[in-house]
Amino acid sequence: MKILVSGAGAAGLCAGIDLARAGHTVEIVERADHLRVNGSPIDVRGDALETARGMGILDAVRAHRITMTEQTMFVDRSSEAVAPLVTQEIDDSPDDVELPREDLMTILRQALPAEVDLRFTESIATLVDDGSRVAVTFASGREAGYDVVVGADGVHSAVRRLVFGPEREFTEHLGVYVAIGDAPGQATPGNRTTEILNLPGRFAGVARYRDKALGIFEFRSGPIDYDHHDRAAQKRILAEAFAGIEDWKVPELIKTAQDDPELYFDAIALIHVPAWHRGRVVLIGDAAHCATPMAGRGTSLALLGAWALTEELGRHGDDLEAAFSAYERRQRPYATAAQEFARGGADLVVPATWEAIEARNTRLRAAQPL
Ligand SMILES: Cc1cc2nc3c(=O)[nH]c(=O)nc-3n(C[C@H](O)[C@H](O)[C@H](O)COP(=O)(O)OP(=O)(O)OC[C@H]3O[C@@H](n4cnc5c(N)ncnc54)[C@H](O)[C@@H]3O)c2cc1C
């Protein structure tokens, strides 16, 4: 089949790899002018490890392993450790592999078969599914037809909006925003500790791995109305959320995050779509079932979903309805479990009050004394 994939994140690249290897002709369009590889380290967990093995990337994934969660500490304003982040609270098993997001994206890019047509600065403007083919016009003005369109364009998916409905219908805001930016001044050779300062409803942290440091921020807020592509607006909202906080390293971390042209900023919001396919269009990854960074499972879900979709297309041939339904039956339980896990995330990492911060610290110290 001739398949168009919208989005070259983890889900889109995995789809490109799996579908092309299964013999399909694949084109991927990515809205940005480059692969968006930034962000904090991510995890390949549980059954996604087997998928990585099937894709032939498990050795590379393991070779890039880092272990940040072992050394993650909640600190007070003077950088004194007050509680450890207990790894068992998060991991599926000791086999889980944590690696820099940029490394995984590079591994996936390198595994993409040469015949996959990957186009940057391109996106779908309109699509019409007439039952036998999907006619697509692109932002560039190009027009083309496809047997299947895969929406792998993330939490703010254009494919979902065009085919399934407006974003607000599928979004469950968890009341927290996240921002991740470079923190070059915080990288100290040999220091791999991740430190997090909590203030009520606020989290500011430094994550260190290899020779890098990232500033990570979370803050509680109801939905904020802004254009999610507008980075200047994102930086302004971040600055406002931490305005007046002079504690610890917060002012300098906010400053370096603001200087990062690739700052990652988004609402922590679950995506629930009642059915992930309609006609010849199917959703995978965050576009279908975003579980948020709180779940620590977005990348694993991306690997699993692209793999299941490819296998079921292989099994059911031209019967797309059967293939997409079977994909969904396999993938739903993983997505639902990850979304359930995410719901507890805010209370763990961004407690709302001083009392809640202290109660969380006491619980963590009891599980793993300092
Ligand atoms: C820059 C960035 C940083 C991230 N950092 C973290 C992190 O630190 N921790 C974490 O847990 N998760 C992070 N995530 C989310 C994480 O990547 C996903 O949860 C997971 O990997 C599933 O990926 P996905 O491919 O479904 O979605 P995404 O990773 O969001 O990828 C979607 C891709 O589609 C592209 N796109 C968007 N709209 C269009 C369009 N209209 N047309 C074409 N392309 C489009 C985007 O530019 C992006 O490359 C980050 C995502 C991004 C984009």
Short mmCIF file of N, CA and C in Angstrom, two decimals, residues 87-237:
data_model
loop_
_atom_site.label_atom_id
_atom_site.label_comp_id
_atom_site.label_asym_id
_atom_site.label_seq_id
_atom_site.Cartn_x
_atom_site.Cartn_y
_atom_site.Cartn_z
N THR A 87 12.77 4.67 42.34
CA THR A 87 12.67 4.14 40.98
C THR A 87 11.51 3.17 40.83
N GLN A 88 11.29 2.34 41.86
CA GLN A 88 10.21 1.35 41.76
C GLN A 88 8.84 2.01 41.61
N GLU A 89 8.76 3.30 41.98
CA GLU A 89 7.47 4.00 41.82
C GLU A 89 7.14 4.19 40.35
N ILE A 90 8.14 4.03 39.48
CA ILE A 90 7.97 4.41 38.08
C ILE A 90 8.20 3.24 37.13
N ASP A 91 9.25 2.46 37.39
CA ASP A 91 9.66 1.46 36.40
C ASP A 91 8.71 0.26 36.34
N ASP A 92 8.65 -0.38 35.16
CA ASP A 92 7.94 -1.64 35.03
C ASP A 92 8.81 -2.77 35.55
N SER A 93 10.10 -2.73 35.21
CA SER A 93 11.01 -3.78 35.63
C SER A 93 12.45 -3.25 35.53
N PRO A 94 13.40 -3.95 36.15
CA PRO A 94 14.80 -3.49 36.08
C PRO A 94 15.35 -3.51 34.65
N ASP A 95 14.66 -4.20 33.73
CA ASP A 95 15.12 -4.25 32.34
C ASP A 95 14.81 -2.97 31.56
N ASP A 96 13.93 -2.12 32.11
CA ASP A 96 13.58 -0.88 31.42
C ASP A 96 14.86 -0.12 31.07
N VAL A 97 14.85 0.51 29.90
CA VAL A 97 16.04 1.26 29.47
C VAL A 97 15.69 2.74 29.37
N GLU A 98 16.42 3.56 30.12
CA GLU A 98 16.27 5.01 30.01
C GLU A 98 17.40 5.51 29.11
N LEU A 99 17.06 6.33 28.14
CA LEU A 99 18.11 6.87 27.26
C LEU A 99 17.73 8.28 26.82
N PRO A 100 18.74 9.08 26.43
CA PRO A 100 18.40 10.43 26.00
C PRO A 100 17.45 10.39 24.81
N ARG A 101 16.46 11.28 24.83
CA ARG A 101 15.48 11.32 23.73
C ARG A 101 16.19 11.53 22.41
N GLU A 102 17.23 12.38 22.42
CA GLU A 102 17.94 12.65 21.17
C GLU A 102 18.62 11.39 20.63
N ASP A 103 19.08 10.52 21.53
CA ASP A 103 19.74 9.28 21.08
C ASP A 103 18.72 8.34 20.44
N LEU A 104 17.55 8.20 21.09
CA LEU A 104 16.53 7.31 20.52
C LEU A 104 16.08 7.83 19.15
N MET A 105 15.87 9.13 19.05
CA MET A 105 15.41 9.69 17.77
C MET A 105 16.47 9.46 16.69
N THR A 106 17.73 9.57 17.05
CA THR A 106 18.82 9.32 16.08
C THR A 106 18.85 7.84 15.68
N ILE A 107 18.67 6.97 16.66
CA ILE A 107 18.63 5.51 16.36
C ILE A 107 17.48 5.22 15.37
N LEU A 108 16.32 5.81 15.63
CA LEU A 108 15.16 5.57 14.75
C LEU A 108 15.41 6.15 13.36
N ARG A 109 15.99 7.35 13.33
CA ARG A 109 16.27 7.99 12.03
C ARG A 109 17.22 7.10 11.21
N GLN A 110 18.22 6.54 11.90
CA GLN A 110 19.19 5.70 11.19
C GLN A 110 18.58 4.38 10.74
N ALA A 111 17.57 3.91 11.49
CA ALA A 111 16.93 2.64 11.13
C ALA A 111 15.89 2.81 10.02
N LEU A 112 15.57 4.06 9.70
CA LEU A 112 14.53 4.31 8.68
C LEU A 112 15.05 3.85 7.31
N PRO A 113 14.36 2.93 6.65
CA PRO A 113 14.85 2.47 5.35
C PRO A 113 15.02 3.63 4.37
N ALA A 114 16.04 3.55 3.53
CA ALA A 114 16.37 4.66 2.63
C ALA A 114 15.22 5.00 1.70
N GLU A 115 14.38 4.00 1.40
CA GLU A 115 13.30 4.26 0.43
C GLU A 115 12.13 5.04 1.03
N VAL A 116 12.13 5.24 2.36
CA VAL A 116 11.06 6.07 2.95
C VAL A 116 11.30 7.53 2.58
N ASP A 117 10.26 8.17 2.07
CA ASP A 117 10.36 9.57 1.63
C ASP A 117 10.02 10.46 2.83
N LEU A 118 11.04 11.03 3.48
CA LEU A 118 10.84 11.86 4.68
C LEU A 118 10.96 13.33 4.27
N ARG A 119 9.86 14.07 4.40
CA ARG A 119 9.84 15.47 3.95
C ARG A 119 9.62 16.40 5.14
N PHE A 120 10.56 17.33 5.31
CA PHE A 120 10.42 18.32 6.38
C PHE A 120 9.68 19.56 5.86
N THR A 121 9.29 20.42 6.81
CA THR A 121 8.56 21.66 6.50
C THR A 121 7.36 21.35 5.60
N GLU A 122 6.66 20.27 5.93
CA GLU A 122 5.50 19.87 5.14
C GLU A 122 4.43 19.35 6.07
N SER A 123 3.20 19.63 5.75
CA SER A 123 2.11 19.10 6.57
C SER A 123 0.84 19.01 5.74
N ILE A 124 -0.10 18.23 6.24
CA ILE A 124 -1.36 18.02 5.54
C ILE A 124 -2.25 19.25 5.75
N ALA A 125 -2.79 19.77 4.65
CA ALA A 125 -3.74 20.90 4.76
C ALA A 125 -5.17 20.38 4.73
N THR A 126 -5.45 19.49 3.77
CA THR A 126 -6.80 18.91 3.70
C THR A 126 -6.66 17.44 3.33
N LEU A 127 -7.62 16.64 3.75
CA LEU A 127 -7.66 15.26 3.25
C LEU A 127 -9.10 14.81 3.07
N VAL A 128 -9.31 14.11 1.97
CA VAL A 128 -10.65 13.62 1.64
C VAL A 128 -10.55 12.12 1.37
N ASP A 129 -11.28 11.36 2.20
CA ASP A 129 -11.29 9.90 2.07
C ASP A 129 -12.56 9.53 1.32
N ASP A 130 -12.42 9.06 0.05
CA ASP A 130 -13.62 8.74 -0.72
C ASP A 130 -13.98 7.26 -0.63
N GLY A 131 -13.32 6.56 0.29
CA GLY A 131 -13.63 5.14 0.49
C GLY A 131 -12.66 4.23 -0.23
N SER A 132 -12.10 4.71 -1.34
CA SER A 132 -11.15 3.86 -2.05
C SER A 132 -9.73 4.45 -2.00
N ARG A 133 -9.61 5.72 -1.62
CA ARG A 133 -8.32 6.41 -1.59
C ARG A 133 -8.46 7.67 -0.75
N VAL A 134 -7.34 8.16 -0.22
CA VAL A 134 -7.38 9.42 0.51
C VAL A 134 -6.64 10.47 -0.32
N ALA A 135 -7.37 11.50 -0.72
CA ALA A 135 -6.76 12.59 -1.50
C ALA A 135 -6.27 13.65 -0.51
N VAL A 136 -4.98 13.99 -0.63
CA VAL A 136 -4.38 14.91 0.33
C VAL A 136 -3.83 16.13 -0.40
N THR A 137 -4.12 17.31 0.15
CA THR A 137 -3.37 18.49 -0.28
C THR A 137 -2.50 18.91 0.90
N PHE A 138 -1.30 19.36 0.54
CA PHE A 138 -0.32 19.71 1.57
C PHE A 138 -0.20 21.22 1.68
N ALA A 139 0.40 21.67 2.79
CA ALA A 139 0.60 23.11 3.01
C ALA A 139 1.42 23.70 1.87
N SER A 140 2.30 22.90 1.27
CA SER A 140 3.13 23.39 0.16
C SER A 140 2.34 23.56 -1.13
N GLY A 141 1.12 23.04 -1.17
CA GLY A 141 0.31 23.10 -2.39
C GLY A 141 0.32 21.80 -3.18
N ARG A 142 1.25 20.90 -2.85
CA ARG A 142 1.33 19.59 -3.52
C ARG A 142 0.05 18.81 -3.27
N GLU A 143 -0.30 17.93 -4.21
CA GLU A 143 -1.47 17.05 -4.03
C GLU A 143 -1.03 15.62 -4.30
N ALA A 144 -1.60 14.67 -3.56
CA ALA A 144 -1.26 13.25 -3.80
C ALA A 144 -2.35 12.37 -3.20
N GLY A 145 -2.39 11.10 -3.64
CA GLY A 145 -3.38 10.16 -3.13
C GLY A 145 -2.71 8.99 -2.42
N TYR A 146 -3.36 8.47 -1.39
CA TYR A 146 -2.77 7.39 -0.57
C TYR A 146 -3.84 6.34 -0.26
N ASP A 147 -3.37 5.12 -0.01
CA ASP A 147 -4.29 4.06 0.43
C ASP A 147 -4.64 4.24 1.90
N VAL A 148 -3.67 4.68 2.68
CA VAL A 148 -3.86 4.84 4.13
C VAL A 148 -3.13 6.10 4.58
N VAL A 149 -3.74 6.83 5.52
CA VAL A 149 -3.04 7.95 6.17
C VAL A 149 -2.94 7.65 7.66
N VAL A 150 -1.72 7.75 8.19
CA VAL A 150 -1.46 7.49 9.61
C VAL A 150 -1.19 8.83 10.29
N GLY A 151 -2.00 9.16 11.26
CA GLY A 151 -1.79 10.39 12.05
C GLY A 151 -0.86 10.08 13.20
N ALA A 152 0.40 10.54 13.08
CA ALA A 152 1.39 10.34 14.15
C ALA A 152 1.93 11.71 14.54
N ASP A 153 1.03 12.71 14.51
CA ASP A 153 1.47 14.09 14.68
C ASP A 153 1.18 14.65 16.07
N GLY A 154 1.26 13.77 17.05
CA GLY A 154 1.35 14.20 18.43
C GLY A 154 0.05 14.69 19.06
N VAL A 155 0.21 15.26 20.25
CA VAL A 155 -0.93 15.61 21.09
C VAL A 155 -1.84 16.65 20.40
N HIS A 156 -1.26 17.50 19.57
CA HIS A 156 -2.07 18.51 18.86
C HIS A 156 -2.29 18.08 17.40
N SER A 157 -2.48 16.81 17.17
CA SER A 157 -2.56 16.21 15.83
C SER A 157 -3.50 16.95 14.86
N ALA A 158 -2.94 17.26 13.68
CA ALA A 158 -3.75 17.87 12.62
C ALA A 158 -4.65 16.81 11.98
N VAL A 159 -4.15 15.59 11.84
CA VAL A 159 -4.97 14.52 11.23
C VAL A 159 -6.20 14.27 12.10
N ARG A 160 -6.01 14.25 13.41
CA ARG A 160 -7.16 14.03 14.31
C ARG A 160 -8.17 15.16 14.16
N ARG A 161 -7.66 16.39 14.10
CA ARG A 161 -8.56 17.55 13.97
C ARG A 161 -9.33 17.48 12.65
N LEU A 162 -8.63 17.14 11.56
CA LEU A 162 -9.27 17.14 10.24
C LEU A 162 -10.29 16.01 10.08
N VAL A 163 -10.01 14.86 10.70
CA VAL A 163 -10.85 13.68 10.44
C VAL A 163 -11.80 13.35 11.60
N PHE A 164 -11.34 13.59 12.83
CA PHE A 164 -12.11 13.11 13.99
C PHE A 164 -12.84 14.24 14.73
N GLY A 165 -12.30 15.48 14.67
CA GLY A 165 -12.98 16.58 15.34
C GLY A 165 -12.01 17.47 16.10
N PRO A 166 -12.54 18.56 16.68
CA PRO A 166 -11.67 19.53 17.35
C PRO A 166 -10.98 18.94 18.58
N GLU A 167 -9.78 19.47 18.84
CA GLU A 167 -8.92 18.93 19.90
C GLU A 167 -9.60 18.88 21.27
N ARG A 168 -10.41 19.92 21.56
CA ARG A 168 -11.00 19.99 22.91
C ARG A 168 -11.90 18.78 23.20
N GLU A 169 -12.44 18.15 22.15
CA GLU A 169 -13.32 16.99 22.37
C GLU A 169 -12.57 15.79 22.93
N PHE A 170 -11.24 15.78 22.73
CA PHE A 170 -10.47 14.59 23.07
C PHE A 170 -9.47 14.82 24.20
N THR A 171 -9.46 16.03 24.74
CA THR A 171 -8.40 16.43 25.68
C THR A 171 -8.89 16.43 27.12
N GLU A 172 -8.15 15.74 27.98
CA GLU A 172 -8.41 15.82 29.43
C GLU A 172 -7.20 16.47 30.08
N HIS A 173 -7.35 17.71 30.43
CA HIS A 173 -6.25 18.48 31.02
C HIS A 173 -6.02 17.99 32.44
N LEU A 174 -4.74 17.68 32.80
CA LEU A 174 -4.48 17.18 34.16
C LEU A 174 -4.09 18.31 35.11
N GLY A 175 -4.22 19.55 34.64
CA GLY A 175 -4.03 20.68 35.56
C GLY A 175 -2.57 21.05 35.79
N VAL A 176 -1.68 20.61 34.89
CA VAL A 176 -0.25 20.89 35.05
C VAL A 176 0.33 21.21 33.67
N TYR A 177 1.29 22.16 33.64
CA TYR A 177 2.07 22.43 32.43
C TYR A 177 3.51 22.00 32.66
N VAL A 178 4.20 21.65 31.56
CA VAL A 178 5.60 21.23 31.66
C VAL A 178 6.43 22.03 30.67
N ALA A 179 7.65 22.35 31.06
CA ALA A 179 8.61 22.99 30.15
C ALA A 179 9.97 22.36 30.37
N ILE A 180 10.70 22.16 29.28
CA ILE A 180 12.04 21.57 29.36
C ILE A 180 12.94 22.38 28.44
N GLY A 181 14.03 22.91 29.01
CA GLY A 181 14.96 23.69 28.19
C GLY A 181 16.39 23.41 28.59
N ASP A 182 17.32 23.78 27.75
CA ASP A 182 18.74 23.60 28.06
C ASP A 182 19.11 24.39 29.30
N ALA A 183 20.07 23.83 30.06
CA ALA A 183 20.60 24.54 31.23
C ALA A 183 22.13 24.39 31.19
N PRO A 184 22.78 25.00 30.19
CA PRO A 184 24.20 24.73 29.96
C PRO A 184 25.08 25.00 31.19
N GLY A 185 24.76 26.04 31.94
CA GLY A 185 25.60 26.39 33.09
C GLY A 185 25.53 25.37 34.22
N GLN A 186 24.59 24.44 34.16
CA GLN A 186 24.38 23.48 35.27
C GLN A 186 25.08 22.14 35.03
N ALA A 187 25.69 21.97 33.85
CA ALA A 187 26.36 20.69 33.56
C ALA A 187 27.69 20.66 34.28
N THR A 188 27.86 19.70 35.18
CA THR A 188 29.12 19.59 35.92
C THR A 188 29.69 18.21 35.66
N PRO A 189 30.92 18.11 35.11
CA PRO A 189 31.48 16.79 34.80
C PRO A 189 31.44 15.89 36.02
N GLY A 190 30.97 14.68 35.85
CA GLY A 190 30.95 13.71 36.95
C GLY A 190 29.71 13.80 37.80
N ASN A 191 28.97 14.90 37.75
CA ASN A 191 27.75 15.03 38.56
C ASN A 191 26.55 14.61 37.72
N ARG A 192 25.97 13.48 38.06
CA ARG A 192 24.83 12.96 37.29
C ARG A 192 23.52 13.11 38.07
N THR A 193 23.55 13.90 39.13
CA THR A 193 22.36 13.98 39.98
C THR A 193 21.27 14.85 39.35
N THR A 194 20.05 14.39 39.46
CA THR A 194 18.91 15.23 39.08
C THR A 194 18.31 15.78 40.36
N GLU A 195 18.20 17.10 40.43
CA GLU A 195 17.66 17.74 41.64
C GLU A 195 16.34 18.42 41.30
N ILE A 196 15.40 18.31 42.22
CA ILE A 196 14.10 18.93 42.01
C ILE A 196 13.70 19.70 43.26
N LEU A 197 13.39 20.96 43.08
CA LEU A 197 12.84 21.77 44.18
C LEU A 197 11.34 21.89 43.98
N ASN A 198 10.59 21.56 45.02
CA ASN A 198 9.13 21.77 44.99
C ASN A 198 8.76 22.98 45.84
N LEU A 199 7.93 23.81 45.28
CA LEU A 199 7.19 24.81 46.05
C LEU A 199 5.73 24.46 45.78
N PRO A 200 4.80 24.91 46.58
CA PRO A 200 3.41 24.48 46.34
C PRO A 200 2.98 24.74 44.89
N GLY A 201 2.58 23.65 44.23
CA GLY A 201 2.11 23.78 42.84
C GLY A 201 3.19 24.08 41.83
N ARG A 202 4.45 24.01 42.24
CA ARG A 202 5.59 24.32 41.35
C ARG A 202 6.68 23.26 41.51
N PHE A 203 7.35 23.01 40.40
CA PHE A 203 8.48 22.07 40.36
C PHE A 203 9.51 22.71 39.46
N ALA A 204 10.73 22.88 39.98
CA ALA A 204 11.84 23.33 39.12
C ALA A 204 12.98 22.36 39.35
N GLY A 205 13.54 21.85 38.29
CA GLY A 205 14.58 20.83 38.46
C GLY A 205 15.71 20.99 37.48
N VAL A 206 16.83 20.35 37.82
CA VAL A 206 17.96 20.23 36.89
C VAL A 206 18.18 18.75 36.68
N ALA A 207 18.11 18.31 35.43
CA ALA A 207 18.40 16.92 35.10
C ALA A 207 19.76 16.89 34.41
N ARG A 208 20.66 16.06 34.94
CA ARG A 208 22.01 15.99 34.35
C ARG A 208 22.26 14.59 33.83
N TYR A 209 22.78 14.50 32.64
CA TYR A 209 23.23 13.22 32.10
C TYR A 209 24.34 13.51 31.12
N ARG A 210 25.29 12.57 31.07
CA ARG A 210 26.48 12.79 30.24
C ARG A 210 27.02 14.20 30.53
N ASP A 211 27.28 14.99 29.47
CA ASP A 211 27.81 16.34 29.72
C ASP A 211 26.72 17.40 29.57
N LYS A 212 25.45 16.96 29.72
CA LYS A 212 24.33 17.87 29.49
C LYS A 212 23.56 18.19 30.76
N ALA A 213 22.90 19.31 30.78
CA ALA A 213 21.96 19.60 31.86
C ALA A 213 20.73 20.25 31.27
N LEU A 214 19.57 19.88 31.80
CA LEU A 214 18.30 20.43 31.36
C LEU A 214 17.59 21.07 32.54
N GLY A 215 16.94 22.18 32.29
CA GLY A 215 16.04 22.75 33.29
C GLY A 215 14.64 22.20 33.02
N ILE A 216 14.02 21.63 34.06
CA ILE A 216 12.69 21.05 33.90
C ILE A 216 11.74 21.76 34.86
N PHE A 217 10.60 22.16 34.36
CA PHE A 217 9.63 22.93 35.15
C PHE A 217 8.25 22.32 35.00
N GLU A 218 7.54 22.28 36.10
CA GLU A 218 6.13 21.94 36.02
C GLU A 218 5.38 22.89 36.94
N PHE A 219 4.20 23.28 36.54
CA PHE A 219 3.39 24.13 37.42
C PHE A 219 1.92 23.81 37.22
N ARG A 220 1.19 23.92 38.34
CA ARG A 220 -0.24 23.66 38.29
C ARG A 220 -0.97 24.87 37.72
N SER A 221 -1.86 24.60 36.82
CA SER A 221 -2.68 25.66 36.23
C SER A 221 -3.84 25.02 35.49
N GLY A 222 -4.96 25.71 35.46
CA GLY A 222 -6.04 25.30 34.57
C GLY A 222 -5.61 25.56 33.13
N PRO A 223 -6.42 25.15 32.15
CA PRO A 223 -6.06 25.35 30.75
C PRO A 223 -5.79 26.82 30.44
N ILE A 224 -4.70 27.07 29.70
CA ILE A 224 -4.32 28.43 29.31
C ILE A 224 -4.57 28.56 27.81
N ASP A 225 -5.19 29.67 27.43
CA ASP A 225 -5.52 29.89 26.02
C ASP A 225 -4.33 30.55 25.32
N TYR A 226 -3.62 29.82 24.47
CA TYR A 226 -2.51 30.39 23.69
C TYR A 226 -2.33 29.52 22.45
N ASP A 227 -1.65 30.06 21.44
CA ASP A 227 -1.34 29.29 20.24
C ASP A 227 -0.18 28.36 20.58
N HIS A 228 -0.43 27.02 20.56
CA HIS A 228 0.61 26.12 21.05
C HIS A 228 1.83 26.04 20.14
N HIS A 229 1.80 26.70 18.98
CA HIS A 229 3.01 26.78 18.14
C HIS A 229 3.82 28.05 18.44
N ASP A 230 3.28 28.92 19.28
CA ASP A 230 3.90 30.23 19.52
C ASP A 230 4.89 30.13 20.69
N ARG A 231 6.18 29.98 20.33
CA ARG A 231 7.18 29.76 21.39
C ARG A 231 7.35 30.99 22.27
N ALA A 232 7.19 32.18 21.71
CA ALA A 232 7.30 33.40 22.53
C ALA A 232 6.21 33.38 23.61
N ALA A 233 5.02 32.96 23.23
CA ALA A 233 3.92 32.88 24.21
C ALA A 233 4.25 31.83 25.27
N GLN A 234 4.82 30.71 24.85
CA GLN A 234 5.18 29.65 25.80
C GLN A 234 6.19 30.19 26.83
N LYS A 235 7.19 30.92 26.33
CA LYS A 235 8.23 31.45 27.23
C LYS A 235 7.64 32.47 28.20
N ARG A 236 6.71 33.26 27.70
CA ARG A 236 6.07 34.26 28.56
C ARG A 236 5.27 33.56 29.67
N ILE A 237 4.51 32.53 29.30
CA ILE A 237 3.68 31.82 30.29
C ILE A 237 4.59 31.16 31.34
#
